[in-house]
Coordinates of N, CA, C and O in Angstrom, one line a residue:
V1 N 6.6 -6.5 11.7 CA 5.6 -6.0 12.5 C 4.4 -7.0 12.4 O 4.1 -7.5 11.3
Q2 N 3.7 -7.2 13.6 CA 2.5 -8.0 13.6 C 1.3 -7.1 13.8 O 1.3 -6.1 14.6
L3 N 0.2 -7.4 13.1 CA -1.0 -6.5 13.1 C -2.2 -7.3 13.6 O -2.4 -8.5 13.2
Q4 N -3.0 -6.7 14.5 CA -4.2 -7.4 15.0 C -5.3 -6.4 14.9 O -5.4 -5.4 15.6
A5 N -6.3 -6.8 14.1 CA -7.5 -6.0 13.9 C -8.6 -6.5 14.8 O -8.7 -7.6 15.2
S6 N -9.4 -5.5 15.3 CA -10.5 -5.8 16.2 C -11.6 -4.8 16.1 O -11.4 -3.7 15.5
G7 N -12.7 -5.1 16.7 CA -13.8 -4.1 16.8 C -14.9 -4.3 15.9 O -15.9 -3.5 15.9
G8 N -14.9 -5.3 15.0 CA -15.9 -5.5 14.1 C -17.2 -6.0 14.8 O -17.2 -6.3 16.0
G9 N -18.3 -6.0 14.0 CA -19.6 -6.4 14.6 C -20.7 -6.2 13.7 O -20.5 -5.8 12.5
L10 N -21.9 -6.3 14.2 CA -23.1 -6.1 13.5 C -23.7 -4.7 13.9 O -23.8 -4.4 15.1
V11 N -24.0 -3.9 12.9 CA -24.6 -2.6 13.2 C -25.7 -2.3 12.2 O -25.7 -2.8 11.0
Q12 N -26.7 -1.5 12.6 CA -27.8 -1.2 11.7 C -27.4 -0.1 10.7 O -26.4 0.7 11.0
P13 N -28.0 -0.1 9.6 CA -27.7 1.0 8.6 C -27.9 2.4 9.3 O -28.8 2.6 10.1
G14 N -26.9 3.3 9.0 CA -26.9 4.6 9.6 C -26.1 4.6 10.9 O -25.8 5.7 11.4
G15 N -25.7 3.5 11.4 CA -25.0 3.4 12.6 C -23.5 3.6 12.5 O -23.0 3.9 11.4
S16 N -22.8 3.5 13.7 CA -21.4 3.8 13.7 C -20.7 2.6 14.3 O -21.2 1.9 15.1
L17 N -19.4 2.5 14.0 CA -18.6 1.5 14.5 C -17.1 1.9 14.4 O -16.8 2.6 13.5
R18 N -16.3 1.5 15.4 CA -14.9 1.9 15.4 C -14.1 0.6 15.4 O -14.3 -0.3 16.3
I19 N -13.3 0.4 14.4 CA -12.4 -0.8 14.4 C -11.0 -0.3 14.5 O -10.6 0.9 14.2
S20 N -10.1 -1.1 15.1 CA -8.8 -0.8 15.4 C -7.8 -1.8 15.0 O -8.1 -3.0 14.8
C21 N -6.6 -1.4 14.8 CA -5.5 -2.2 14.3 C -4.3 -2.0 15.3 O -3.8 -0.9 15.3
A22 N -4.0 -3.0 16.0 CA -2.9 -2.9 17.0 C -1.6 -3.5 16.4 O -1.7 -4.6 15.9
A23 N -0.5 -2.8 16.5 CA 0.8 -3.3 16.0 C 1.7 -3.7 17.1 O 1.7 -3.1 18.2
S24 N 2.5 -4.7 16.8 CA 3.5 -5.1 17.8 C 4.7 -5.7 17.0 O 4.7 -6.0 15.8
G25 N 5.8 -5.8 17.7 CA 7.0 -6.4 17.2 C 8.0 -5.5 16.5 O 9.1 -5.9 16.1
D26 N 7.6 -4.2 16.3 CA 8.5 -3.2 15.7 C 8.1 -1.8 16.1 O 6.9 -1.6 16.5
T27 N 8.9 -0.9 15.9 CA 8.6 0.5 16.1 C 7.5 0.9 15.1 O 7.6 0.7 13.9
F28 N 6.4 1.5 15.6 CA 5.2 1.7 14.8 C 5.3 2.9 13.9 O 4.8 2.9 12.8
R29 N 6.0 3.9 14.3 CA 6.0 5.2 13.7 C 6.4 5.2 12.2 O 5.9 5.9 11.4
P30 N 7.4 4.3 11.8 CA 7.8 4.4 10.4 C 6.9 3.7 9.4 O 7.1 3.7 8.2
Y31 N 5.7 3.2 9.9 CA 4.8 2.5 9.0 C 3.6 3.4 8.6 O 3.0 4.0 9.4
T32 N 3.4 3.3 7.3 CA 2.1 3.8 6.8 C 1.1 2.6 6.9 O 1.4 1.5 6.7
V33 N -0.1 2.9 7.4 CA -1.1 1.9 7.7 C -2.3 2.2 6.9 O -2.8 3.3 6.8
A34 N -2.9 1.1 6.4 CA -4.1 1.2 5.6 C -5.1 0.2 6.0 O -4.8 -0.8 6.7
W35 N -6.4 0.5 5.6 CA -7.5 -0.4 5.8 C -8.0 -0.8 4.4 O -8.2 0.1 3.5
F36 N -8.1 -2.1 4.2 CA -8.8 -2.6 3.0 C -10.0 -3.4 3.5 O -10.1 -3.8 4.6
R37 N -10.9 -3.7 2.5 CA -12.0 -4.5 2.8 C -12.3 -5.5 1.7 O -12.0 -5.2 0.5
Q38 N -12.9 -6.6 2.0 CA -13.3 -7.5 1.0 C -14.7 -8.1 1.3 O -14.9 -8.7 2.4
A39 N -15.6 -7.8 0.4 CA -17.0 -8.3 0.6 C -17.1 -9.7 -0.1 O -16.3 -10.0 -1.0
P40 N -18.0 -10.5 0.3 CA -18.2 -11.9 -0.4 C -18.3 -11.8 -1.9 O -19.1 -11.0 -2.4
G41 N -17.5 -12.5 -2.6 CA -17.6 -12.5 -4.0 C -16.9 -11.3 -4.7 O -17.0 -11.2 -6.0
K42 N -16.3 -10.5 -4.0 CA -15.7 -9.3 -4.6 C -14.2 -9.2 -4.3 O -13.7 -9.9 -3.3
E43 N -13.5 -8.4 -5.0 CA -12.1 -8.3 -4.8 C -11.8 -7.4 -3.6 O -12.7 -6.5 -3.2
R44 N -10.7 -7.5 -3.0 CA -10.3 -6.6 -1.9 C -10.1 -5.2 -2.4 O -9.6 -5.0 -3.5
E45 N -10.6 -4.2 -1.7 CA -10.6 -2.9 -2.1 C -10.0 -2.0 -1.0 O -10.2 -2.2 0.2
F46 N -9.3 -0.9 -1.4 CA -8.8 0.1 -0.5 C -9.9 0.9 0.1 O -10.9 1.3 -0.5
V47 N -9.7 1.2 1.4 CA -10.7 2.0 2.1 C -10.0 3.3 2.6 O -10.5 4.4 2.3
A48 N -8.9 3.2 3.3 CA -8.3 4.4 3.8 C -6.9 4.1 4.2 O -6.5 2.9 4.4
A49 N -6.0 5.2 4.3 CA -4.7 5.0 4.7 C -4.2 6.3 5.5 O -4.8 7.3 5.3
I50 N -3.2 6.1 6.3 CA -2.7 7.2 7.0 C -1.2 7.1 6.9 O -0.5 6.1 7.3
H51 N -0.6 8.2 6.4 CA 0.8 8.2 6.1 C 1.7 8.2 7.3 O 1.4 8.8 8.3
R52 N 2.9 7.6 7.2 CA 3.8 7.3 8.3 C 4.4 8.6 8.8 O 4.5 8.8 10.0
S53 N 4.7 9.6 8.0 CA 5.4 10.8 8.5 C 4.5 12.0 8.6 O 4.5 12.7 9.6
S54 N 3.7 12.2 7.6 CA 2.8 13.4 7.6 C 1.6 13.2 8.4 O 0.9 14.1 8.8
G55 N 1.2 11.9 8.5 CA -0.1 11.7 9.2 C -1.3 12.0 8.3 O -2.4 12.0 8.7
R56 N -1.0 12.3 7.0 CA -2.1 12.6 6.1 C -3.0 11.4 5.8 O -2.5 10.4 5.5
P57 N -4.3 11.6 5.9 CA -5.2 10.5 5.6 C -5.6 10.5 4.1 O -5.6 11.6 3.4
S58 N -5.9 9.4 3.6 CA -6.4 9.2 2.2 C -7.6 8.3 2.3 O -7.6 7.3 3.1
Y59 N -8.6 8.5 1.5 CA -9.8 7.7 1.5 C -10.3 7.4 0.1 O -10.1 8.2 -0.8
T60 N -10.9 6.2 0.0 CA -11.6 6.0 -1.2 C -12.9 6.8 -1.3 O -13.4 7.2 -0.2
D61 N -13.3 7.2 -2.5 CA -14.4 8.1 -2.6 C -15.7 7.7 -1.9 O -16.4 8.5 -1.3
S62 N -16.0 6.4 -1.8 CA -17.2 5.9 -1.3 C -17.3 6.1 0.2 O -18.4 6.0 0.8
V63 N -16.2 6.4 0.9 CA -16.3 6.5 2.4 C -15.9 7.9 2.8 O -16.0 8.2 4.0
K64 N -15.5 8.8 1.9 CA -15.2 10.2 2.3 C -16.4 10.8 3.0 O -17.5 10.7 2.5
G65 N -16.1 11.5 4.1 CA -17.1 12.2 4.8 C -17.8 11.3 5.8 O -18.6 11.7 6.7
R66 N -17.6 10.0 5.7 CA -18.2 9.0 6.7 C -17.2 8.3 7.5 O -17.5 8.0 8.7
F67 N -16.0 8.0 7.0 CA -15.0 7.3 7.7 C -13.9 8.2 8.1 O -13.5 9.1 7.3
T68 N -13.3 8.0 9.2 CA -12.1 8.8 9.7 C -11.0 7.8 10.2 O -11.3 7.0 11.1
I69 N -9.8 7.9 9.6 CA -8.7 7.1 10.0 C -7.8 8.0 10.9 O -7.6 9.1 10.6
S70 N -7.3 7.4 11.9 CA -6.4 8.1 12.9 C -5.4 7.1 13.4 O -5.6 5.9 13.4
R71 N -4.3 7.7 13.9 CA -3.3 6.8 14.5 C -2.8 7.4 15.8 O -2.8 8.6 16.0
D72 N -2.4 6.5 16.7 CA -1.8 6.8 18.0 C -0.5 6.1 18.0 O -0.4 4.9 18.4
N73 N 0.6 6.8 17.7 CA 1.9 6.1 17.7 C 2.4 5.7 19.0 O 3.1 4.7 19.2
A74 N 2.0 6.4 20.1 CA 2.4 6.0 21.4 C 1.8 4.6 21.8 O 2.4 3.8 22.5
R75 N 0.6 4.3 21.3 CA -0.1 3.1 21.6 C 0.1 2.1 20.4 O -0.5 1.0 20.5
S76 N 0.8 2.5 19.4 CA 1.0 1.6 18.2 C -0.4 1.1 17.7 O -0.6 -0.1 17.4
M77 N -1.2 2.1 17.4 CA -2.6 1.7 17.0 C -3.1 2.6 16.0 O -2.9 3.8 16.0
V78 N -3.9 2.1 15.0 CA -4.6 2.9 14.0 C -6.0 2.5 14.1 O -6.4 1.3 14.2
S79 N -6.9 3.5 14.1 CA -8.3 3.2 14.2 C -9.1 3.7 13.0 O -8.6 4.7 12.3
L80 N -10.2 3.2 12.7 CA -11.1 3.6 11.6 C -12.5 3.8 12.2 O -13.1 2.9 12.6
Q81 N -12.8 5.1 12.4 CA -14.2 5.4 12.9 C -15.1 5.5 11.7 O -14.9 6.3 10.7
M82 N -16.1 4.7 11.7 CA -17.1 4.6 10.6 C -18.4 5.0 11.0 O -19.0 4.6 12.0
T83 N -19.0 6.0 10.3 CA -20.3 6.5 10.6 C -21.2 6.4 9.4 O -20.6 6.2 8.3
G84 N -22.5 6.6 9.5 CA -23.4 6.5 8.4 C -23.2 5.3 7.6 O -23.2 5.2 6.4
L85 N -23.1 4.2 8.3 CA -22.8 2.9 7.7 C -23.9 2.4 6.8 O -25.1 2.6 7.1
K86 N -23.6 1.8 5.7 CA -24.5 1.3 4.7 C -24.3 -0.2 4.5 O -23.2 -0.7 4.8
P87 N -25.3 -0.8 4.0 CA -25.2 -2.3 3.8 C -24.0 -2.6 2.9 O -23.4 -3.7 3.1
E88 N -23.7 -1.8 1.9 CA -22.6 -2.0 1.0 C -21.2 -1.9 1.7 O -20.2 -2.2 1.1
D89 N -21.2 -1.4 3.0 CA -20.0 -1.4 3.7 C -19.7 -2.7 4.4 O -18.6 -2.9 4.9
T90 N -20.6 -3.7 4.3 CA -20.4 -5.0 4.8 C -19.2 -5.7 4.2 O -19.2 -5.8 2.9
A91 N -18.3 -6.1 5.0 CA -17.1 -6.8 4.4 C -16.2 -7.2 5.6 O -16.4 -6.8 6.8
V92 N -15.2 -8.0 5.3 CA -14.1 -8.2 6.2 C -13.1 -7.1 6.0 O -12.7 -6.8 4.9
Y93 N -12.8 -6.4 7.1 CA -11.8 -5.3 7.0 C -10.5 -5.7 7.5 O -10.3 -6.3 8.6
Y94 N -9.5 -5.4 6.7 CA -8.1 -5.8 7.0 C -7.2 -4.6 7.2 O -7.3 -3.6 6.4
C95 N -6.3 -4.6 8.1 CA -5.3 -3.5 8.2 C -4.0 -4.0 7.6 O -3.7 -5.2 7.7
A96 N -3.3 -3.1 7.1 CA -2.0 -3.4 6.4 C -1.0 -2.3 6.7 O -1.4 -1.2 6.9
A97 N 0.2 -2.7 6.6 CA 1.3 -1.7 6.9 C 2.5 -1.9 6.0 O 2.7 -2.9 5.5
S98 N 3.1 -0.7 5.8 CA 4.3 -0.7 4.9 C 5.2 0.4 5.4 O 4.8 1.5 5.7
R99 N 6.5 0.2 5.3 CA 7.5 1.2 5.6 C 7.9 2.0 4.3 O 8.5 3.1 4.4
T100 N 7.5 1.5 3.2 CA 8.1 2.0 1.9 C 7.0 2.5 0.9 O 7.4 3.1 -0.1
V101 N 5.8 2.3 1.2 CA 4.8 2.7 0.2 C 4.8 4.2 0.0 O 5.0 5.0 0.9
I102 N 4.7 4.6 -1.3 CA 4.6 6.0 -1.7 C 3.2 6.4 -1.9 O 2.3 5.6 -2.0
L103 N 3.0 7.7 -1.8 CA 1.7 8.3 -1.8 C 0.9 7.9 -3.0 O -0.3 7.6 -2.9
S104 N 1.5 7.7 -4.2 CA 0.7 7.4 -5.4 C 0.3 5.9 -5.4 O -0.5 5.5 -6.2
S105 N 0.8 5.1 -4.4 CA 0.5 3.7 -4.4 C -0.2 3.3 -3.1 O -0.3 2.1 -2.9
L106 N -0.8 4.2 -2.4 CA -1.4 3.9 -1.2 C -2.6 2.9 -1.3 O -2.9 2.2 -0.4
S107 N -3.3 3.0 -2.5 CA -4.5 2.2 -2.7 C -4.2 0.8 -3.2 O -5.2 0.1 -3.4
L108 N -3.0 0.5 -3.4 CA -2.6 -0.8 -4.1 C -2.3 -1.8 -3.0 O -1.3 -1.6 -2.2
D109 N -3.0 -2.9 -2.9 CA -2.7 -3.8 -1.8 C -1.3 -4.5 -1.9 O -0.8 -4.9 -0.9
G110 N -0.8 -4.5 -3.1 CA 0.5 -5.0 -3.3 C 1.6 -4.2 -2.7 O 2.8 -4.6 -2.6
S111 N 1.3 -3.0 -2.3 CA 2.3 -2.1 -1.7 C 2.5 -2.4 -0.2 O 3.5 -1.8 0.3
Y112 N 1.7 -3.3 0.3 CA 1.8 -3.5 1.8 C 2.3 -4.9 2.0 O 1.8 -5.9 1.5
G113 N 3.3 -5.0 2.9 CA 3.9 -6.3 3.2 C 3.4 -7.0 4.4 O 3.7 -8.2 4.7
Y114 N 2.7 -6.2 5.2 CA 2.2 -6.8 6.5 C 0.7 -6.6 6.6 O 0.2 -5.5 6.3
W115 N 0.1 -7.7 7.0 CA -1.4 -7.7 7.1 C -1.9 -8.3 8.4 O -1.3 -9.3 8.9
G116 N -3.0 -7.8 8.9 CA -3.7 -8.4 10.0 C -4.7 -9.4 9.5 O -4.8 -9.6 8.3
Q117 N -5.4 -10.0 10.5 CA -6.2 -11.2 10.2 C -7.6 -10.8 9.7 O -8.3 -11.7 9.2
G118 N -8.0 -9.6 9.8 CA -9.3 -9.2 9.4 C -10.4 -9.2 10.5 O -10.3 -10.0 11.4
T119 N -11.3 -8.3 10.4 CA -12.4 -8.2 11.3 C -13.7 -8.0 10.5 O -13.7 -7.1 9.6
Q120 N -14.7 -8.7 10.9 CA -16.0 -8.7 10.1 C -16.8 -7.5 10.5 O -17.1 -7.3 11.7
V121 N -17.3 -6.7 9.5 CA -18.2 -5.6 9.8 C -19.5 -6.0 8.9 O -19.4 -6.1 7.7
T122 N -20.6 -6.1 9.6 CA -21.9 -6.4 9.0 C -22.9 -5.3 9.2 O -23.1 -4.9 10.4
V123 N -23.4 -4.7 8.2 CA -24.4 -3.6 8.3 C -25.7 -4.1 7.8 O -25.9 -4.4 6.6
S124 N -26.6 -4.3 8.7 CA -27.9 -4.9 8.3 C -28.9 -4.6 9.4 O -28.6 -4.4 10.6
S125 N -30.2 -4.5 8.9 CA -31.3 -4.3 9.9 C -31.9 -5.6 10.3 O -32.8 -5.6 11.1

């Protein structure tokens, strides 16, 4: 499967942004899809994931209550709605997919074999 992330940009603190990950090349439904982010000088970190069969979302603690991950299997797309954005949310956001990742390993980037190219999100006044 090929992944294409889009929707990044510059937003003021407290603002909202929606980024999307479009999949192609394979049936989308069997894939669990996650968002990771990497800020300059920092390691890549897990942000959110949505499970392939249950549709259950998982979030890292720092974004709970502010970010919402959703998927549209008919359009082969996963979106991340981000609200209450903070400067520390500034990073390149990557979507990733896996057919085999288990719930206990959702936050591990090594669990995902397919990655998009990333989209820049900058939160600044």
